[in-house]
């Protein structure tokens, strides 16, 4: 019989003693994970949301702040340009924005894979360190005879993007694996909703800097004439806006580096039953990690390693698992939906200033009014549409469900983009603004939130992070396409030296194309499962008697005479005890 430990009270239950008498590691795993799944919502859940959410706040701030910063860069570094004085060239603007998405793809795939190999805890925090370092480096950058400001910003934004990419799978699956089943969607949605707060903060900081340098900005009537004290003020403004993105990351870093490993990873991948049990207690009690008796831990691992039913992660098992249509279609659904969404989502949101310019919400009689109206216009869109959309998802995702919300969002967005595209020159500026705000709302009370939530739930633990990373990377490939293809396409047919709405004559056709992408999103959504109020093990097909049950995935294949690829493949993904 296993030894019992001392400790535990009404507030901090001693889970170890509950299961110390159970020798079957699979039964101990089932009971321990049931405690996490059924735990009442408590402060430890709030802590997990805040720690993951602050990182997402930083990610969104850094991604979308550049939308406001590029116009400032135009004033500072293209003040002496022969044409469009004080305006950043379209190719430079696109390159700076695409750099982040390019790095994000690398980070999502790389960190997603590594979190399944070496553990969530070992990777969590490293991506935030990279984001903080690259953000500060950007704010201190300048051009020189040997390198342009565009080149140096691209370099640092690729590195920052790698860190941001790592945050997507890590924050999603860590929140998912620690969450109670009843409110898992709301917890993951709350983490993702910090993206809206990050966008809001970027616009607020830009507004504060514009007001702070008001007297200097009032000295020039146009961005082309903004030199001297006006140019100096704008140079300081963009550095403050970028640099502030490192502040929340610094606050969250300690807590990320000290979270415990998720018990699901320790059970299923590290295959350390004793450590997983201790980590379960540590999470509930707010400690960094569990500390099992090392001698007992080694003995139990030696005895139980071959008795744990869940298959070991291997390349052969990965290919076999997703080679089955029932599993492969889910990955196709999550990756395809995210790709189709992000083409339109990033195509619109990284060009908010251009959209606002076309509907008359930018410009002014002075440089101060130019930057002030740009910041206020972004705030209107974010507060009226984006932020409410995120929190509507949090409120309804565990009752309405993920799949209905995603289907509804894609359907409504298809209609809205048809109106925006085909009625662009007919519905007037007020109509355009109303449709644009509604689109922001249904992006976030729709597929933008659910494409983040579902991949963190519907895959087996041993491949959950990798699969989320593949899905998220597909989305960022869509974002890159939106910038590289549709960015230049909007200027097609523009007269040389054109400004304002005349500089983007093809924007209505781009919105029509986005409507087609939203329609195809409806089709890919049909491939994903509904995940509300189901345990992660049930969704992974590990629970007998449920619709998703898969004997091979659950390790029960031998009972039914089924041999999975893991028995025949000697190639294993390395796993490490945490």
Coordinates of C-alpha atoms in Angstrom, one line a residue:
X1 CA 0.0 0.0 0.0
X2 CA 1.3 3.5 -0.8
X3 CA 2.4 5.8 1.9
X4 CA 0.2 8.6 3.0
X5 CA 1.4 12.2 3.6
X6 CA 0.5 14.7 6.2
X7 CA -1.1 18.1 5.6
X8 CA -4.3 19.4 4.1
X9 CA -7.3 21.2 5.5
X10 CA -10.7 22.6 4.5
X11 CA -9.1 25.1 2.2
X12 CA -6.4 23.0 0.7
X13 CA -7.4 19.4 0.2
X14 CA -4.8 16.7 0.4
X15 CA -5.5 14.9 -2.8
X16 CA -2.5 12.6 -2.4
X17 CA -4.1 10.8 0.6
X18 CA -7.3 10.3 -1.4
X19 CA -5.5 8.1 -3.9
X20 CA -2.5 6.8 -2.0
X21 CA -4.1 3.4 -1.5
X22 CA -4.8 2.9 -5.2
X23 CA -2.0 1.0 -7.0
X24 CA -3.4 1.2 -10.6
X25 CA -1.8 4.3 -12.2
X26 CA -4.6 4.6 -14.7
X27 CA -7.2 4.8 -11.9
X28 CA -5.1 7.3 -10.0
X29 CA -4.8 9.4 -13.1
X30 CA -8.6 9.2 -13.7
X31 CA -9.4 10.2 -10.2
X32 CA -6.9 13.1 -10.0
X33 CA -8.0 14.6 -13.3
X34 CA -11.6 14.3 -12.2
X35 CA -10.8 16.5 -9.2
X36 CA -9.5 19.2 -11.6
X37 CA -12.4 18.8 -13.9
X38 CA -15.0 19.0 -11.1
X39 CA -13.3 21.6 -8.9
X40 CA -15.5 24.6 -8.0
X41 CA -14.3 27.9 -9.6
X42 CA -11.8 29.4 -7.2
X43 CA -9.0 31.9 -6.9
X44 CA -6.5 29.5 -8.4
X45 CA -8.6 29.6 -11.6
X46 CA -8.6 33.4 -11.5
X47 CA -4.8 33.3 -11.1
X48 CA -4.4 31.1 -14.1
X49 CA -6.6 33.4 -16.2
X50 CA -4.7 36.6 -15.1
X51 CA -1.2 35.1 -15.7
X52 CA -2.1 33.8 -19.1
X53 CA -4.2 36.9 -19.9
X54 CA -1.5 39.4 -19.2
X55 CA 0.6 37.7 -21.8
X56 CA -2.2 38.0 -24.4
X57 CA -2.6 41.6 -23.5
X58 CA 1.0 42.1 -24.3
X59 CA 0.7 40.1 -27.5
X60 CA -2.2 42.1 -28.8
X61 CA -0.7 45.5 -27.8
X62 CA 2.5 44.7 -29.7
X63 CA 0.7 43.4 -32.8
X64 CA -1.8 46.2 -33.2
X65 CA 0.2 49.2 -31.9
X66 CA 2.2 49.1 -35.1
X67 CA -1.0 50.1 -36.9
X68 CA -0.7 53.5 -35.1
X69 CA 3.1 53.7 -35.1
X70 CA 3.7 53.4 -38.9
X71 CA 2.1 56.7 -39.5
X72 CA 4.4 58.2 -36.9
X73 CA 7.4 56.6 -38.6
X74 CA 6.4 58.2 -41.8
X75 CA 6.6 61.7 -40.2
X76 CA 10.0 61.0 -38.7
X77 CA 11.9 59.0 -41.4
X78 CA 10.2 60.1 -44.6
X79 CA 10.1 63.8 -43.8
X80 CA 12.3 64.6 -46.8
X81 CA 10.7 62.2 -49.3
X82 CA 10.2 63.5 -52.8
X83 CA 6.6 62.2 -53.0
X84 CA 4.0 61.8 -50.2
X85 CA 6.2 63.7 -47.8
X86 CA 5.7 62.5 -44.2
X87 CA 4.0 59.3 -45.2
X88 CA 5.5 55.8 -45.0
X89 CA 5.7 54.0 -48.3
X90 CA 3.2 51.2 -48.7
X91 CA 5.9 48.5 -49.2
X92 CA 7.7 49.5 -46.0
X93 CA 4.4 49.6 -44.1
X94 CA 3.5 46.1 -45.3
X95 CA 7.0 44.7 -44.6
X96 CA 7.0 45.9 -41.0
X97 CA 3.5 44.5 -40.3
X98 CA 4.2 41.2 -42.1
X99 CA 7.4 40.7 -40.1
X100 CA 5.5 40.1 -36.9
X101 CA 3.2 37.5 -38.5
X102 CA 6.2 35.7 -40.1
X103 CA 7.9 35.4 -36.7
X104 CA 4.6 34.3 -35.1
X105 CA 4.3 31.3 -37.5
X106 CA 7.7 30.2 -36.4
X107 CA 6.9 30.6 -32.7
X108 CA 3.6 28.8 -32.9
X109 CA 5.1 25.8 -34.6
X110 CA 8.3 25.7 -32.6
X111 CA 7.0 26.4 -29.1
X112 CA 3.9 24.3 -29.8
X113 CA 6.1 21.3 -30.6
X114 CA 8.5 21.9 -27.7
X115 CA 5.7 22.2 -25.2
X116 CA 4.7 18.7 -26.0
X117 CA 8.3 17.4 -25.9
X118 CA 9.9 19.1 -22.9
X119 CA 6.7 20.3 -21.0
X120 CA 4.5 23.3 -20.7
X121 CA 6.3 24.7 -17.6
X122 CA 9.8 24.6 -19.2
X123 CA 8.6 26.7 -22.1
X124 CA 6.2 29.1 -20.4
X125 CA 7.9 32.4 -19.7
X126 CA 10.7 32.0 -22.3
X127 CA 8.4 33.4 -25.0
X128 CA 7.6 36.4 -22.7
X129 CA 11.3 37.1 -22.2
X130 CA 11.8 37.2 -25.9
X131 CA 8.8 39.5 -26.4
X132 CA 10.0 41.9 -23.7
X133 CA 13.6 42.0 -25.0
X134 CA 12.5 42.6 -28.7
X135 CA 9.9 45.2 -27.7
X136 CA 12.5 47.3 -25.8
X137 CA 15.0 46.9 -28.6
X138 CA 12.4 48.3 -31.1
X139 CA 11.7 51.3 -29.0
X140 CA 15.5 52.1 -28.9
X141 CA 16.1 51.5 -32.7
X142 CA 17.1 54.1 -35.2
X143 CA 18.4 54.1 -38.8
X144 CA 22.0 54.6 -39.8
X145 CA 24.0 54.8 -43.0
X146 CA 24.4 51.0 -42.9
X147 CA 20.8 50.0 -42.2
X148 CA 17.4 51.6 -42.6
X149 CA 14.8 51.9 -39.8
X150 CA 12.6 49.4 -41.8
X151 CA 15.3 46.8 -41.8
X152 CA 16.1 47.0 -38.1
X153 CA 12.4 47.0 -37.1
X154 CA 11.7 44.0 -39.3
X155 CA 14.5 42.1 -37.5
X156 CA 13.2 42.9 -34.0
X157 CA 9.6 42.3 -34.9
X158 CA 10.4 38.9 -36.3
X159 CA 12.0 38.0 -33.0
X160 CA 9.1 39.5 -31.1
X161 CA 6.7 37.6 -33.3
X162 CA 8.4 34.3 -32.4
X163 CA 7.7 35.1 -28.8
X164 CA 4.1 36.1 -29.5
X165 CA 3.6 32.9 -31.5
X166 CA 4.8 30.8 -28.6
X167 CA 2.2 32.4 -26.3
X168 CA -0.7 31.2 -28.4
X169 CA -0.5 27.4 -27.8
X170 CA 1.1 27.7 -24.4
X171 CA -1.5 30.0 -22.9
X172 CA -4.4 28.1 -24.5
X173 CA -3.4 24.6 -23.4
X174 CA -2.2 25.6 -19.9
X175 CA -5.5 27.3 -19.2
X176 CA -7.4 24.4 -20.7
X177 CA -5.6 21.7 -18.8
X178 CA -6.0 23.5 -15.4
X179 CA -9.6 24.5 -16.0
X180 CA -12.7 23.1 -14.5
X181 CA -14.8 21.4 -17.2
X182 CA -18.0 23.5 -16.5
X183 CA -16.3 26.9 -17.1
X184 CA -13.3 25.9 -19.3
X185 CA -14.6 27.9 -22.3
X186 CA -15.2 31.0 -20.2
X187 CA -11.7 30.7 -18.7
X188 CA -10.0 30.3 -22.1
X189 CA -12.3 33.1 -23.5
X190 CA -11.3 35.4 -20.7
X191 CA -7.6 34.9 -21.5
X192 CA -8.3 35.6 -25.2
X193 CA -10.5 38.6 -24.4
X194 CA -7.3 40.3 -23.1
X195 CA -6.5 40.8 -26.8
X196 CA -9.2 43.4 -26.9
X197 CA -7.9 45.1 -23.8
X198 CA -4.4 45.1 -25.4
X199 CA -5.8 46.8 -28.6
X200 CA -7.6 49.3 -26.4
X201 CA -4.4 50.1 -24.4
X202 CA -2.4 50.7 -27.6
X203 CA -5.0 53.3 -28.8
X204 CA -5.1 54.9 -25.3
X205 CA -1.3 55.2 -25.1
X206 CA -1.2 56.7 -28.6
X207 CA -3.9 59.2 -27.5
X208 CA -2.1 60.1 -24.3
X209 CA 1.2 60.7 -26.2
X210 CA -0.6 62.9 -28.7
X211 CA -2.2 65.0 -26.0
X212 CA 1.1 65.1 -24.1
X213 CA 2.9 66.5 -27.1
X214 CA 0.0 68.7 -28.2
X215 CA 1.9 72.0 -28.2
X216 CA 4.7 70.6 -30.3
X217 CA 2.3 69.0 -32.7
X218 CA 0.3 72.2 -33.2
X219 CA 3.3 73.9 -34.7
X220 CA 2.8 72.1 -38.0
X221 CA -0.3 72.0 -40.2
X222 CA 0.5 68.8 -42.1
X223 CA 2.6 65.7 -41.6
X224 CA 4.8 66.7 -44.5
X225 CA 5.7 70.0 -42.8
X226 CA 6.3 68.3 -39.4
X227 CA 9.9 69.1 -38.7
X228 CA 11.9 70.6 -35.8
X229 CA 10.1 70.4 -32.5
X230 CA 7.1 68.6 -34.2
X231 CA 9.3 65.9 -35.7
X232 CA 11.1 65.5 -32.4
X233 CA 7.8 65.0 -30.6
X234 CA 6.6 62.4 -33.0
X235 CA 9.9 60.5 -32.7
X236 CA 9.4 60.3 -29.0
X237 CA 5.8 59.4 -29.4
X238 CA 6.3 56.2 -31.4
X239 CA 9.1 55.0 -29.0
X240 CA 6.8 55.5 -26.0
X241 CA 3.9 53.6 -27.8
X242 CA 6.1 50.7 -28.7
X243 CA 8.1 50.6 -25.4
X244 CA 5.0 50.5 -23.2
X245 CA 4.2 47.1 -24.5
X246 CA 7.0 45.6 -22.4
X247 CA 5.6 46.8 -19.1
X248 CA 2.7 44.3 -18.6
X249 CA 5.0 41.5 -19.7
X250 CA 7.5 42.3 -17.0
X251 CA 4.8 42.1 -14.4
X252 CA 3.6 38.7 -15.5
X253 CA 7.0 37.1 -16.1
X254 CA 7.6 35.9 -12.5
X255 CA 4.3 34.2 -12.3
X256 CA 4.8 32.4 -15.6
X257 CA 8.2 31.1 -14.6
X258 CA 6.8 29.7 -11.3
X259 CA 3.6 27.9 -12.4
X260 CA 3.4 24.2 -11.8
X261 CA 3.5 21.7 -14.7
X262 CA 0.0 20.7 -15.8
X263 CA -0.9 17.3 -14.3
X264 CA -2.2 16.1 -17.6
X265 CA 1.2 16.5 -19.2
X266 CA 3.0 14.9 -16.3
X267 CA 0.6 11.9 -16.4
X268 CA 0.4 11.3 -20.1
X269 CA 3.7 12.5 -21.5
X270 CA 6.2 12.5 -18.7
X271 CA 4.3 9.4 -17.3
X272 CA 5.2 10.4 -13.7
X273 CA 2.1 9.5 -11.6
X274 CA 3.6 10.7 -8.3
X275 CA 4.8 14.0 -9.7
X276 CA 1.4 14.6 -11.4
X277 CA -0.4 14.0 -8.1
X278 CA 1.8 16.4 -6.3
X279 CA 1.5 19.0 -9.0
X280 CA -2.3 18.8 -8.7
X281 CA -2.0 19.7 -5.1
X282 CA 0.5 22.5 -5.8
X283 CA -1.9 24.1 -8.3
X284 CA -4.8 24.1 -5.9
X285 CA -2.6 25.5 -3.1
X286 CA -0.9 28.1 -5.2
X287 CA 2.6 26.7 -5.1
X288 CA 5.1 26.6 -7.9
X289 CA 5.3 22.8 -8.2
X290 CA 4.8 19.6 -6.3
X291 CA 7.7 18.0 -4.4
X292 CA 7.2 14.2 -4.2
X293 CA 9.5 11.9 -2.3
X294 CA 12.3 11.2 -4.9
X295 CA 12.8 7.6 -3.9
X296 CA 9.1 6.8 -4.0
X297 CA 8.8 8.7 -7.3
X298 CA 11.6 6.6 -8.9
X299 CA 10.1 3.4 -7.7
X300 CA 6.6 4.2 -8.8
X301 CA 7.8 5.4 -12.2
X302 CA 9.7 2.1 -12.7
X303 CA 6.6 0.1 -11.7
X304 CA 4.0 2.1 -13.5
X305 CA 5.6 3.2 -16.7
X306 CA 4.6 0.1 -18.7
X307 CA 1.2 0.0 -17.1
X308 CA -0.1 3.4 -18.2
X309 CA -2.6 2.9 -20.9
X310 CA -2.2 6.2 -22.8
X311 CA 0.1 5.6 -25.8
X312 CA 3.5 7.3 -25.8
X313 CA 4.0 10.2 -28.2
X314 CA 5.9 9.2 -31.4
X315 CA 6.1 10.3 -35.0
X316 CA 4.5 7.0 -36.0
X317 CA 1.6 7.5 -33.6
X318 CA 1.2 11.1 -34.6
X319 CA 0.9 10.2 -38.3
X320 CA -1.4 7.3 -37.6
X321 CA -3.6 9.4 -35.3
X322 CA -4.2 12.2 -37.8
X323 CA -4.2 9.8 -40.7
X324 CA -7.6 8.7 -39.5
X325 CA -10.3 10.9 -41.0
X326 CA -12.2 11.2 -37.6
X327 CA -9.1 12.9 -36.1
X328 CA -7.6 14.4 -39.2
X329 CA -10.8 16.3 -40.1
X330 CA -10.7 18.0 -36.7
X331 CA -7.2 19.4 -37.3
X332 CA -8.3 20.4 -40.8
X333 CA -11.3 22.1 -39.3
X334 CA -9.4 24.1 -36.7
X335 CA -6.5 25.0 -39.0
X336 CA -8.8 25.9 -41.9
X337 CA -11.2 28.0 -39.9
X338 CA -8.3 30.0 -38.3
X339 CA -6.7 30.5 -41.7
X340 CA -9.9 31.8 -43.4
X341 CA -10.7 34.0 -40.4
X342 CA -7.3 35.7 -40.1
X343 CA -7.2 36.7 -43.8
X344 CA -10.1 39.1 -43.1
X345 CA -9.4 39.8 -39.4
X346 CA -5.8 40.9 -39.9
X347 CA -6.5 42.4 -43.3
X348 CA -8.9 44.8 -41.6
X349 CA -7.4 45.3 -38.2
X350 CA -3.8 46.0 -39.3
X351 CA -5.2 48.6 -41.6
X352 CA -7.7 50.3 -39.3
X353 CA -6.2 53.7 -40.0
X354 CA -6.7 53.2 -43.7
X355 CA -10.3 52.1 -43.2
X356 CA -10.9 55.1 -40.9
X357 CA -9.3 57.4 -43.5
X358 CA -11.6 56.1 -46.1
X359 CA -14.7 56.7 -44.0
X360 CA -13.6 60.2 -42.8
X361 CA -12.3 59.5 -39.3
X362 CA -8.8 60.7 -39.7
X363 CA -7.0 63.8 -40.8
X364 CA -7.3 67.3 -39.5
X365 CA -6.1 70.9 -39.8
X366 CA -2.9 70.2 -37.7
X367 CA -0.6 67.2 -37.0
X368 CA -2.1 67.1 -33.5
X369 CA -5.6 66.6 -34.9
X370 CA -4.2 64.0 -37.3
X371 CA -2.8 61.7 -34.6
X372 CA -5.6 62.5 -32.1
X373 CA -8.4 61.6 -34.5
X374 CA -6.5 58.4 -35.6
X375 CA -6.3 57.2 -31.9
X376 CA -9.9 58.2 -31.1
X377 CA -11.2 56.5 -34.3
X378 CA -9.4 53.2 -33.3
X379 CA -10.9 53.6 -29.8
X380 CA -14.4 53.9 -31.1
X381 CA -14.1 50.7 -33.2
X382 CA -12.5 48.8 -30.3
X383 CA -14.9 49.9 -27.6
X384 CA -18.0 49.7 -29.7
X385 CA -17.4 46.4 -31.4
X386 CA -14.3 44.4 -30.4
X387 CA -14.3 44.5 -26.6
X388 CA -18.1 43.7 -26.2
X389 CA -17.7 40.9 -28.7
X390 CA -14.9 39.2 -26.6
X391 CA -17.0 39.3 -23.4
X392 CA -20.2 38.2 -25.1
X393 CA -18.2 35.0 -26.0
X394 CA -17.0 34.6 -22.4
X395 CA -20.7 34.9 -21.2
X396 CA -22.2 32.5 -23.7
X397 CA -19.5 30.0 -24.8
X398 CA -20.2 27.5 -22.1
X399 CA -24.0 27.6 -22.6
X400 CA -24.5 28.2 -26.3
X401 CA -21.4 26.3 -27.3
X402 CA -18.3 26.9 -29.4
X403 CA -19.5 25.5 -32.7
X404 CA -22.8 27.5 -32.8
X405 CA -21.0 30.7 -32.0
X406 CA -18.4 30.1 -34.7
X407 CA -21.0 29.2 -37.3
X408 CA -23.1 32.3 -36.4
X409 CA -20.1 34.5 -36.6
X410 CA -19.0 33.3 -40.0
X411 CA -22.5 33.6 -41.4
X412 CA -23.0 37.2 -40.1
X413 CA -19.6 38.2 -41.2
X414 CA -20.3 36.9 -44.7
X415 CA -23.3 39.1 -44.9
X416 CA -21.6 42.2 -43.5
X417 CA -18.6 42.0 -45.9
X418 CA -21.0 41.6 -48.8
X419 CA -22.7 44.8 -47.6
X420 CA -19.4 46.6 -47.1
X421 CA -18.0 45.5 -50.4
X422 CA -20.9 45.8 -52.8
X423 CA -22.4 48.8 -51.0
X424 CA -19.2 50.6 -50.3
X425 CA -20.0 53.6 -52.5
X426 CA -23.7 53.5 -51.7
X427 CA -24.3 53.3 -47.9
X428 CA -22.4 56.4 -46.9
X429 CA -19.8 57.0 -44.2
X430 CA -22.2 56.3 -41.3
X431 CA -23.3 53.1 -42.9
X432 CA -19.7 52.0 -43.4
X433 CA -18.8 52.8 -39.9
X434 CA -21.8 50.9 -38.5
X435 CA -21.0 47.8 -40.6
X436 CA -17.4 48.0 -39.6
X437 CA -18.2 48.1 -35.9
X438 CA -20.6 45.2 -36.3
X439 CA -17.9 43.2 -38.1
X440 CA -15.6 43.8 -35.1
X441 CA -18.3 42.6 -32.7
X442 CA -19.0 39.4 -34.7
X443 CA -15.3 38.7 -35.3
X444 CA -14.9 38.4 -31.5
X445 CA -18.4 37.1 -30.6
X446 CA -17.6 34.5 -33.2
X447 CA -14.7 32.8 -34.9
X448 CA -11.8 35.0 -33.6
X449 CA -12.4 33.6 -30.0
X450 CA -13.6 30.1 -30.8
X451 CA -10.7 29.3 -33.2
X452 CA -8.4 29.9 -30.2
X453 CA -10.6 27.9 -27.7
X454 CA -11.4 24.7 -29.6
X455 CA -7.8 23.6 -30.6
X456 CA -6.9 23.8 -26.9
X457 CA -9.6 21.3 -26.0
X458 CA -10.2 18.7 -28.8
X459 CA -6.8 17.0 -29.2
X460 CA -5.1 14.4 -27.0
X461 CA -2.7 15.7 -24.4
X462 CA 0.4 14.3 -26.0
X463 CA -0.3 16.3 -29.2
X464 CA -2.4 19.1 -27.9
X465 CA 0.2 21.9 -28.0
X466 CA 1.6 20.8 -31.4
X467 CA -1.9 20.7 -32.9
X468 CA -2.8 24.1 -31.5
X469 CA 0.4 25.5 -32.8
X470 CA -0.4 24.1 -36.3
X471 CA -3.9 25.6 -36.2
X472 CA -2.7 29.0 -35.0
X473 CA 0.2 29.0 -37.5
X474 CA -2.4 28.4 -40.3
X475 CA -4.1 31.6 -39.1
X476 CA -1.0 33.6 -39.3
X477 CA -0.3 32.4 -42.8
X478 CA -3.7 33.9 -43.6
X479 CA -2.6 37.1 -42.0
X480 CA 0.5 37.2 -44.1
X481 CA -1.5 36.6 -47.2
X482 CA -3.8 39.4 -46.2
X483 CA -0.9 41.8 -45.9
X484 CA 1.2 40.7 -48.9
X485 CA -1.6 40.2 -51.4
X486 CA -4.5 42.4 -50.3
X487 CA -2.3 45.2 -49.0
X488 CA -0.8 46.1 -52.4
X489 CA -4.1 45.2 -54.1
X490 CA -6.0 48.0 -52.5
X491 CA -3.9 50.6 -54.3
X492 CA -4.5 49.1 -57.7
X493 CA -5.5 51.8 -60.1
X494 CA -4.5 54.6 -57.8
X495 CA -3.2 57.8 -59.4
X496 CA 0.4 58.7 -58.7
X497 CA 0.6 60.9 -55.6
X498 CA -3.1 60.2 -54.6
X499 CA -4.0 60.5 -51.0
X500 CA -6.9 59.7 -48.7
X501 CA -9.7 57.5 -50.2
X502 CA -8.3 58.0 -53.7
X503 CA -5.1 56.1 -52.7
X504 CA -7.2 52.9 -52.1
X505 CA -9.6 52.6 -55.0
X506 CA -9.8 48.8 -54.8
X507 CA -10.7 48.5 -51.2
X508 CA -14.3 47.7 -51.9
X509 CA -13.3 44.7 -54.0
X510 CA -11.0 43.4 -51.2
X511 CA -14.0 43.5 -48.8
X512 CA -16.0 41.4 -51.4
X513 CA -13.1 38.9 -51.4
X514 CA -13.2 38.8 -47.6
X515 CA -16.9 37.8 -47.8
X516 CA -15.9 34.7 -49.8
X517 CA -13.3 33.8 -47.2
X518 CA -16.0 34.1 -44.4
X519 CA -18.3 31.8 -46.4
X520 CA -15.7 29.1 -46.7
X521 CA -15.2 29.4 -42.9
X522 CA -18.8 28.2 -42.5
X523 CA -17.8 25.0 -44.3
X524 CA -14.6 24.3 -42.3
X525 CA -16.6 24.9 -39.0
X526 CA -18.7 21.9 -39.8
X527 CA -15.6 19.7 -39.4
X528 CA -15.0 20.7 -35.7
X529 CA -16.7 19.0 -32.7
X530 CA -18.7 20.7 -30.0
X531 CA -16.6 20.8 -26.9
X532 CA -18.7 22.5 -24.2
X533 CA -19.1 20.7 -20.9
X534 CA -17.0 17.7 -22.0
X535 CA -13.8 16.6 -20.3
X536 CA -10.5 16.8 -22.3
X537 CA -10.2 13.1 -22.0
X538 CA -13.7 12.5 -23.5
X539 CA -12.9 14.9 -26.4
X540 CA -9.6 13.0 -27.0
X541 CA -11.6 9.7 -27.3
X542 CA -10.2 8.2 -24.1
X543 CA -13.5 7.6 -22.2
X544 CA -15.3 4.3 -23.0
X545 CA -19.0 4.6 -23.7
X546 CA -18.8 8.1 -25.2
X547 CA -19.4 9.0 -28.9
X548 CA -15.7 10.1 -29.4
X549 CA -14.3 6.9 -27.8
X550 CA -11.3 5.5 -29.7
X551 CA -9.6 2.3 -28.3
X552 CA -6.3 3.1 -29.9
X553 CA -6.1 6.7 -28.7
X554 CA -7.1 5.6 -25.2
X555 CA -4.5 2.8 -25.1
X556 CA -7.3 0.1 -24.9
X557 CA -6.5 -1.3 -28.3
X558 CA -5.1 -4.6 -27.0
X559 CA -8.3 -5.3 -25.2
X560 CA -10.1 -5.3 -28.5
X561 CA -7.3 -6.8 -30.6
X562 CA -6.4 -3.5 -32.2
X563 CA -2.8 -2.5 -32.7
X564 CA -2.0 1.2 -32.8
X565 CA 1.1 2.5 -34.6
X566 CA 2.9 3.0 -31.3
X567 CA 3.4 -0.7 -30.9
X568 CA 5.0 -1.0 -34.2
X569 CA 7.1 2.2 -34.3
X570 CA 10.3 2.5 -32.4
X571 CA 10.7 6.2 -33.1
X572 CA 9.7 8.1 -30.1
X573 CA 9.5 11.8 -29.4
X574 CA 11.8 12.4 -26.5
X575 CA 10.0 13.0 -23.2
X576 CA 11.5 14.4 -20.0
X577 CA 10.4 14.2 -16.5
X578 CA 9.5 17.6 -15.2

